[in-house]
Short mmCIF file of C-alpha atoms and ligand atoms in Angstrom, two decimals:
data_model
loop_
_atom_site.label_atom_id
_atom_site.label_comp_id
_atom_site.label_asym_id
_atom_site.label_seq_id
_atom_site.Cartn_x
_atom_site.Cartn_y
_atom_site.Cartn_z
CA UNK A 1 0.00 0.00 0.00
CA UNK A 2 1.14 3.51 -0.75
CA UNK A 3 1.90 5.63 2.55
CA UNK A 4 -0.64 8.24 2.82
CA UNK A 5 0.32 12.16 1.65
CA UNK A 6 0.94 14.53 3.76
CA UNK A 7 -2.62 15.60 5.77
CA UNK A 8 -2.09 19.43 4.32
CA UNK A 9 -1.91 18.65 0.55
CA UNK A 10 -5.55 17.54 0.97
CA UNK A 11 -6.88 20.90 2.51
CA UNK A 12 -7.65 23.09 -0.36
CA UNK A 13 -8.06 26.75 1.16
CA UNK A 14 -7.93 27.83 -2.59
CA UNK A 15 -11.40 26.64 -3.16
CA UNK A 16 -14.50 27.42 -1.52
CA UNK A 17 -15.51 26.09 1.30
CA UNK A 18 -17.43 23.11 1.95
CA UNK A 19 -19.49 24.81 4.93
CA UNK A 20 -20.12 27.92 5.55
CA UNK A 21 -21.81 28.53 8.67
CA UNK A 22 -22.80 32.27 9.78
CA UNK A 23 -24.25 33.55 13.05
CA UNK A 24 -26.47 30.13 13.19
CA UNK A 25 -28.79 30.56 16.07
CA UNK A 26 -31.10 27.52 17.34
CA UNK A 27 -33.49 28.26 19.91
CA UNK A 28 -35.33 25.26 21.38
CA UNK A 29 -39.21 26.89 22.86
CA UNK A 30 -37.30 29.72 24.77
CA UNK A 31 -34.13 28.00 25.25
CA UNK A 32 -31.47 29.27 22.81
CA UNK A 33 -28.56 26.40 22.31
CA UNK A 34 -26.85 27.43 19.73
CA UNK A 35 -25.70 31.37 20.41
CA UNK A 36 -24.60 32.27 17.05
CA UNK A 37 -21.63 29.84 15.61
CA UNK A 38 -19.44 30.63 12.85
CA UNK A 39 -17.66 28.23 11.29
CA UNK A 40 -16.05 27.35 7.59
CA UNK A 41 -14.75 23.89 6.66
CA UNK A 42 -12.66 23.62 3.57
CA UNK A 43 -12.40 20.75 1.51
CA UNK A 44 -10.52 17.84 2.67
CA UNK A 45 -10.20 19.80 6.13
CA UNK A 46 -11.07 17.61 9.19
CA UNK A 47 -12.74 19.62 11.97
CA UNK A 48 -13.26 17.70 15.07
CA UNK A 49 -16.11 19.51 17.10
CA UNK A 50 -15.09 18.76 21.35
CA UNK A 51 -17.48 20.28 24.33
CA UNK A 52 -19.60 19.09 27.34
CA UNK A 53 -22.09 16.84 26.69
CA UNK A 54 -25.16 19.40 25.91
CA UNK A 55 -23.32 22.37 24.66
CA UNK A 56 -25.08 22.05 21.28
CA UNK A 57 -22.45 20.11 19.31
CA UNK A 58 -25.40 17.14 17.86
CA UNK A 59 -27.58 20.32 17.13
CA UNK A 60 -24.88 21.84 15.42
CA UNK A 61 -24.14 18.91 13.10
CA UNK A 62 -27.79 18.56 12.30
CA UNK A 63 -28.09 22.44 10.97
CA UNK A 64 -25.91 21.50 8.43
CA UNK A 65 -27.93 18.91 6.66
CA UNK A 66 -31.52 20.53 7.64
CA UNK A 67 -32.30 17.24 10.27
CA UNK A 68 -32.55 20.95 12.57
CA UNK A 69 -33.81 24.12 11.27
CA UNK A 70 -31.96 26.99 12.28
CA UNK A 71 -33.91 29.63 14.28
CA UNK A 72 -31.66 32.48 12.53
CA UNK A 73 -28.07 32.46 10.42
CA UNK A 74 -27.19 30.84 7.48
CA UNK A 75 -25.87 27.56 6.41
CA UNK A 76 -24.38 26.87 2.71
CA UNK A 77 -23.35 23.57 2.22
CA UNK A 78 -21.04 22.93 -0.94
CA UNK A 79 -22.65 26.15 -2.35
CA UNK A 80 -26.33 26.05 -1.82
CA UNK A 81 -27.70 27.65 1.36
CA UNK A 82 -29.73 25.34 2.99
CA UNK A 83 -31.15 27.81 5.62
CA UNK A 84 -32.75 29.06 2.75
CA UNK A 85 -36.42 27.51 2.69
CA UNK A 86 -36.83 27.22 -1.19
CA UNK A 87 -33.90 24.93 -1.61
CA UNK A 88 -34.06 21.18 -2.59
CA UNK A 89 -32.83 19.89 0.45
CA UNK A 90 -32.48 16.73 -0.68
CA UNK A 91 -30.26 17.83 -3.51
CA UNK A 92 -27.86 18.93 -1.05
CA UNK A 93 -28.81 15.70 1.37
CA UNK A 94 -27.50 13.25 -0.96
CA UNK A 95 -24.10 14.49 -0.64
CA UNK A 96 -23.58 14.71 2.95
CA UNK A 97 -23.31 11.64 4.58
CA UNK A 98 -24.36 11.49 8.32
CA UNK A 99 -23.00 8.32 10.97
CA UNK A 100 -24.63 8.54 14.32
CA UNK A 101 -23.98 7.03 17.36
CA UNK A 102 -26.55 4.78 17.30
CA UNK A 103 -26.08 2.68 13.96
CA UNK A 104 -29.50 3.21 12.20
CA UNK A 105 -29.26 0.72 10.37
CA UNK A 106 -32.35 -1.37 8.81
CA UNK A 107 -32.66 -3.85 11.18
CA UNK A 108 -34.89 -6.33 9.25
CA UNK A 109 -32.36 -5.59 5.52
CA UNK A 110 -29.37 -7.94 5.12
CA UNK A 111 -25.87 -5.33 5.12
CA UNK A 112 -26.10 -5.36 1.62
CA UNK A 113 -29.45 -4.29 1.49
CA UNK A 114 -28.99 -1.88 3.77
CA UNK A 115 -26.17 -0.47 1.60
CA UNK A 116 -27.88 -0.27 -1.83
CA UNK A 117 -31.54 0.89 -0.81
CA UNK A 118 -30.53 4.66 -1.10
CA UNK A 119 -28.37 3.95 -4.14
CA UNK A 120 -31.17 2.47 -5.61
CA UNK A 121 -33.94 5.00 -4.52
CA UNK A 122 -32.36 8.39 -4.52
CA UNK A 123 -29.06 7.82 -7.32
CA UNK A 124 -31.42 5.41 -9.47
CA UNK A 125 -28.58 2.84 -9.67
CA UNK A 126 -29.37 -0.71 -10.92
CA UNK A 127 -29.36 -3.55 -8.58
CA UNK A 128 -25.99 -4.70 -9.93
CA UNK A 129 -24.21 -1.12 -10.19
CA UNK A 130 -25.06 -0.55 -6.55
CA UNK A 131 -24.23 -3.33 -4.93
CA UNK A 132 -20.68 -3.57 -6.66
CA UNK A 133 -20.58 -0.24 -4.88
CA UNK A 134 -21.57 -1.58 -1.93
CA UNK A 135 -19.00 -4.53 -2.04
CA UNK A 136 -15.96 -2.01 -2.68
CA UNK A 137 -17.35 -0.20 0.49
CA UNK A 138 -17.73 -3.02 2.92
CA UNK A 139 -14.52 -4.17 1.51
CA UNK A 140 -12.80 -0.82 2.35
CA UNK A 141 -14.68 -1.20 6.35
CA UNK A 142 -13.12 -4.93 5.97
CA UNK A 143 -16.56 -6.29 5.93
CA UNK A 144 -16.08 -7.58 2.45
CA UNK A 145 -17.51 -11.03 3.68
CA UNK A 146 -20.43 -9.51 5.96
CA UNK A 147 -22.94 -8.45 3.30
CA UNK A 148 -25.49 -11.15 3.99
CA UNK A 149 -25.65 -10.86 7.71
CA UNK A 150 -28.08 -9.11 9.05
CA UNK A 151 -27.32 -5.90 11.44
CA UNK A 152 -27.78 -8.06 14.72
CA UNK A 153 -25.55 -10.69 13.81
CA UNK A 154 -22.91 -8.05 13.83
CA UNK A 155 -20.49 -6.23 16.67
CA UNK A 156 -21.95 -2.90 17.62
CA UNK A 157 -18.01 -1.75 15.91
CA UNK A 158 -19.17 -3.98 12.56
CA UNK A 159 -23.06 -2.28 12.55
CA UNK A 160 -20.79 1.28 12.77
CA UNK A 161 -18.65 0.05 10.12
CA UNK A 162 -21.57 -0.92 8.14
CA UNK A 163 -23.12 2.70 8.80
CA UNK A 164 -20.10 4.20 7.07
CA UNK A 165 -20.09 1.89 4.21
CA UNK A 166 -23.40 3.20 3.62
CA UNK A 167 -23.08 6.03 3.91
CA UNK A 168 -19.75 6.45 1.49
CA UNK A 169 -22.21 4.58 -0.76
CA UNK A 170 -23.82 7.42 -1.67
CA UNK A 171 -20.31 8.75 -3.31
CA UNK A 172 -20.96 11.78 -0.31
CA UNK A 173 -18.73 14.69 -0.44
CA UNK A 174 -19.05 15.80 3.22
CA UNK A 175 -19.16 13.43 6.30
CA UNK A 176 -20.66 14.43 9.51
CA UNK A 177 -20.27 11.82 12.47
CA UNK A 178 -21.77 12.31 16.01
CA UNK A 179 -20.15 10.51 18.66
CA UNK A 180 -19.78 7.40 16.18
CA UNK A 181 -17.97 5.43 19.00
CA UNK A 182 -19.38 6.31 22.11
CA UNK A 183 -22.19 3.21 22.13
CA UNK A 184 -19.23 1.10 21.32
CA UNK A 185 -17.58 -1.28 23.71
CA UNK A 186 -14.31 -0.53 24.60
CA UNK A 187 -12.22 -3.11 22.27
CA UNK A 188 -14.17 -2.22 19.29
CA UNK A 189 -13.83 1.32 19.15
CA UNK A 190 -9.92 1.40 17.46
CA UNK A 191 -11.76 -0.47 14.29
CA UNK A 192 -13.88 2.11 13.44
CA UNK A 193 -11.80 4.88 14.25
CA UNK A 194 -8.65 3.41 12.13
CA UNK A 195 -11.83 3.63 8.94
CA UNK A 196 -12.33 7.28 9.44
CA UNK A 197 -8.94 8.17 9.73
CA UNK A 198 -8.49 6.14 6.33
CA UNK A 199 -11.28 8.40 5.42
CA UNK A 200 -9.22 11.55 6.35
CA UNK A 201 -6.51 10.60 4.85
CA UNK A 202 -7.91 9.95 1.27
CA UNK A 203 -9.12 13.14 1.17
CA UNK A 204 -12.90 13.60 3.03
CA UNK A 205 -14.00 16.66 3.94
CA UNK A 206 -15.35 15.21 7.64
CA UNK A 207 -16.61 17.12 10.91
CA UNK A 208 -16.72 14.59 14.02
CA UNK A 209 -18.22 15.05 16.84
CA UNK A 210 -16.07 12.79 19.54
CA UNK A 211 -14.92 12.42 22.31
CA UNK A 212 -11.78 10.25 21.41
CA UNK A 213 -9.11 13.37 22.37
CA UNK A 214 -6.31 10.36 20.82
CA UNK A 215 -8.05 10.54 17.45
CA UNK A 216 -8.58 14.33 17.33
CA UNK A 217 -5.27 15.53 17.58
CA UNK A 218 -3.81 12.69 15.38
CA UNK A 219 -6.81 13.10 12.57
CA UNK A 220 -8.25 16.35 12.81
CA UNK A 221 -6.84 19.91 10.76
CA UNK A 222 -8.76 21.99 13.23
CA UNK A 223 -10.47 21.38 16.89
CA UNK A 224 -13.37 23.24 17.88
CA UNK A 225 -14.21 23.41 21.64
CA UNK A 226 -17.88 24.39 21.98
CA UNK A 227 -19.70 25.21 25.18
CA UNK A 228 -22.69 26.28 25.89
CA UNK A 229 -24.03 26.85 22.53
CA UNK A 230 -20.82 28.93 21.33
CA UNK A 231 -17.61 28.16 20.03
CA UNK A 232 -15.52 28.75 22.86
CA UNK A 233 -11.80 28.37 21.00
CA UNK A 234 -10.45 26.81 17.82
CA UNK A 235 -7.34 26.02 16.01
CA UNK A 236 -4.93 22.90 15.20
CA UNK A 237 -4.79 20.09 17.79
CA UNK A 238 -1.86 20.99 19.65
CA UNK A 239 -3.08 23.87 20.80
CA UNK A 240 -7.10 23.55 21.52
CA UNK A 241 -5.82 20.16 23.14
CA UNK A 242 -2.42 20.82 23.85
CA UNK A 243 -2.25 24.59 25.19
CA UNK A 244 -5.85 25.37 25.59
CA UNK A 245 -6.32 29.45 25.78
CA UNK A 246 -9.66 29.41 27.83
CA UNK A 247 -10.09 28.12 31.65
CA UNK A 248 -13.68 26.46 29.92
CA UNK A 249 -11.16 24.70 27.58
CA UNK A 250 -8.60 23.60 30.35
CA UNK A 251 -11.37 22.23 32.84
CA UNK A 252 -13.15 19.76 30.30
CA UNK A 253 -9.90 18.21 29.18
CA UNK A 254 -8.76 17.72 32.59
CA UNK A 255 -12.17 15.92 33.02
CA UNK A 256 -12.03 14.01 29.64
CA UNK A 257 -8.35 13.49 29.27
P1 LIG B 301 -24.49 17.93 22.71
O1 LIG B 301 -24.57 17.15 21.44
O2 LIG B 301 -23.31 18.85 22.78
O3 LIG B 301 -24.56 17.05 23.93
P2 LIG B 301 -27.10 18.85 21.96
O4 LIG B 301 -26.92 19.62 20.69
O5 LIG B 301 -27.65 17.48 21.84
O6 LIG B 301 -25.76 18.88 22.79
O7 LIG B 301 -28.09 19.65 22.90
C1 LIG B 301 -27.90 21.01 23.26
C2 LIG B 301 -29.05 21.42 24.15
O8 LIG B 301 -30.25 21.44 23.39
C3 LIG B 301 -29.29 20.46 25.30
O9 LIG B 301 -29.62 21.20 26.44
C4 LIG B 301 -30.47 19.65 24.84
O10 LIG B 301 -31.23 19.21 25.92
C5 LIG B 301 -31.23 20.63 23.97
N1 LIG B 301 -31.98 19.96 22.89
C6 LIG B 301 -31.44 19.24 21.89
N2 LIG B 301 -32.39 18.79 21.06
C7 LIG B 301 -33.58 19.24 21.54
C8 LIG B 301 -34.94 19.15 21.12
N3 LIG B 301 -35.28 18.47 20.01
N4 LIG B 301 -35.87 19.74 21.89
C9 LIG B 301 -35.54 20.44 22.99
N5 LIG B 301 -34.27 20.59 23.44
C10 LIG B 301 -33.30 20.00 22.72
MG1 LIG B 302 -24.60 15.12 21.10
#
């Protein structure tokens, strides 16, 4: 196998950026949670979004594909504002792929299935076009020989894998994980961790919500540390994680670390 490039020849701060996020505000009844966030990602950049659990980083992630609309601010995603309400949301959908931390997968669909139904539906692919795509996804999660199993045969780490195979499915040119391997067991986090930093390597465009400090200063371009609704401080790894700026900053690591 070839080693991988260097991380920065992937970040192109030539071209536009893949987000674009502007004074977002999300207000819950009377309970604002998001306080106005700013944030660009370039393409190929890895952002890895850190914070307390409830300082608005899941509602953050789901502004940018629409699963949350925002009470005020914009959001483009590769181009098209989808704060705006006349946009085909969908359009934009089908190239952002989204990995929870709960697997979501079709529990009564074989892995295969599971991994060509949206191919199928939304990209119109034949039966045989999609599931070669499928196979050269499972393959790349090292579930090459899984695609006939159903979801609960598998790991929880195997169902994650799964996730990500379908989502990369969809040829997606943003990925946005929340907390992918906090349901995970212990032992079976590393697997799906060593995918997505395969991912980062070959070039995704990826914000990840986690909680895996190890992964985000080995994998990520950029840190953000949110808290309560705002982003507190940002910048490479080693200095969000390794010379935090802000007391708010300090005192989580110190709890998480
Ligand atoms: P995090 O992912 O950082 O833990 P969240 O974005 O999930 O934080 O939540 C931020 C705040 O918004 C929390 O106080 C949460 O209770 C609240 N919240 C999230 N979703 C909803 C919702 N659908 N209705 C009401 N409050 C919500
Ligand atoms: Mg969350």
């Amino acid at each position: 196998m070839m080693p991988p490039e260097p991380k920065e020849l992937h970040v192109d701060t030539a071209a536009g950026p893949v987000v674009a996020i502007t004074d977002l505000r999300k207000s819950f009844g009377s309970r604002e949670v998001l306080k106005g966030i700013d944030l660009d990602v370039a393409p190929g950049e890895v952002v890895c979004v850190i914070g307390p659990s409830g300082s608005g980083k899941s509602t953050l992630l789901r502004c940018v594909n629409q699963l949350e609309v925002a009470t005020s601010g914009t959001v483009t995603v590769l181009g098209t504002e989808t704060t705006d309400p006349d946009v085909d949301i969908d359009a934009v959908r089908q190239k952002v792929g989204m990995v929870f931390q709960q697997f979501n997968l079709f529990t009564h669909q074989t892995v295969l299935e599971n991994c060509t139904i949206a191919q199928r539906r939304v990209l119109r692919r034949t039966r045989a076009e999609a599931e070669a795509i499928a196979r050269t996804n499972l393959a790349n999660v090292g579930l090459e020989d899984r695609g006939n199993a159903l979801p609960s045969q598998l790991s929880g780490g195997q169902q994650q894998r799964v996730a990500i195979a379908r989502a990369l499915s969809m040829d997606p040119e943003l990925m946005l994980f929340d907390e992918p391997t906090s349901a995970l067991d212990p032992e079976l986090v590393g697997d799906v961790l060593s995918v997505m930093r395969t991912l980062a390597e070959n070039g995704m465009t990826m914000i990840v919500v986690t909680h895996e400090m190890a992964f985000a200063r080995e994998v990520a371009d950029r840190v953000v540390f949110m808290d309560d609704g705002m982003i507190v401080e940002q910048g490479p790894p080693e200095q969000v994680i390794g010379a935090p700026e802000h007391a708010r900053t300090r005192s989580f690591l110190e709890r998480v670390l």
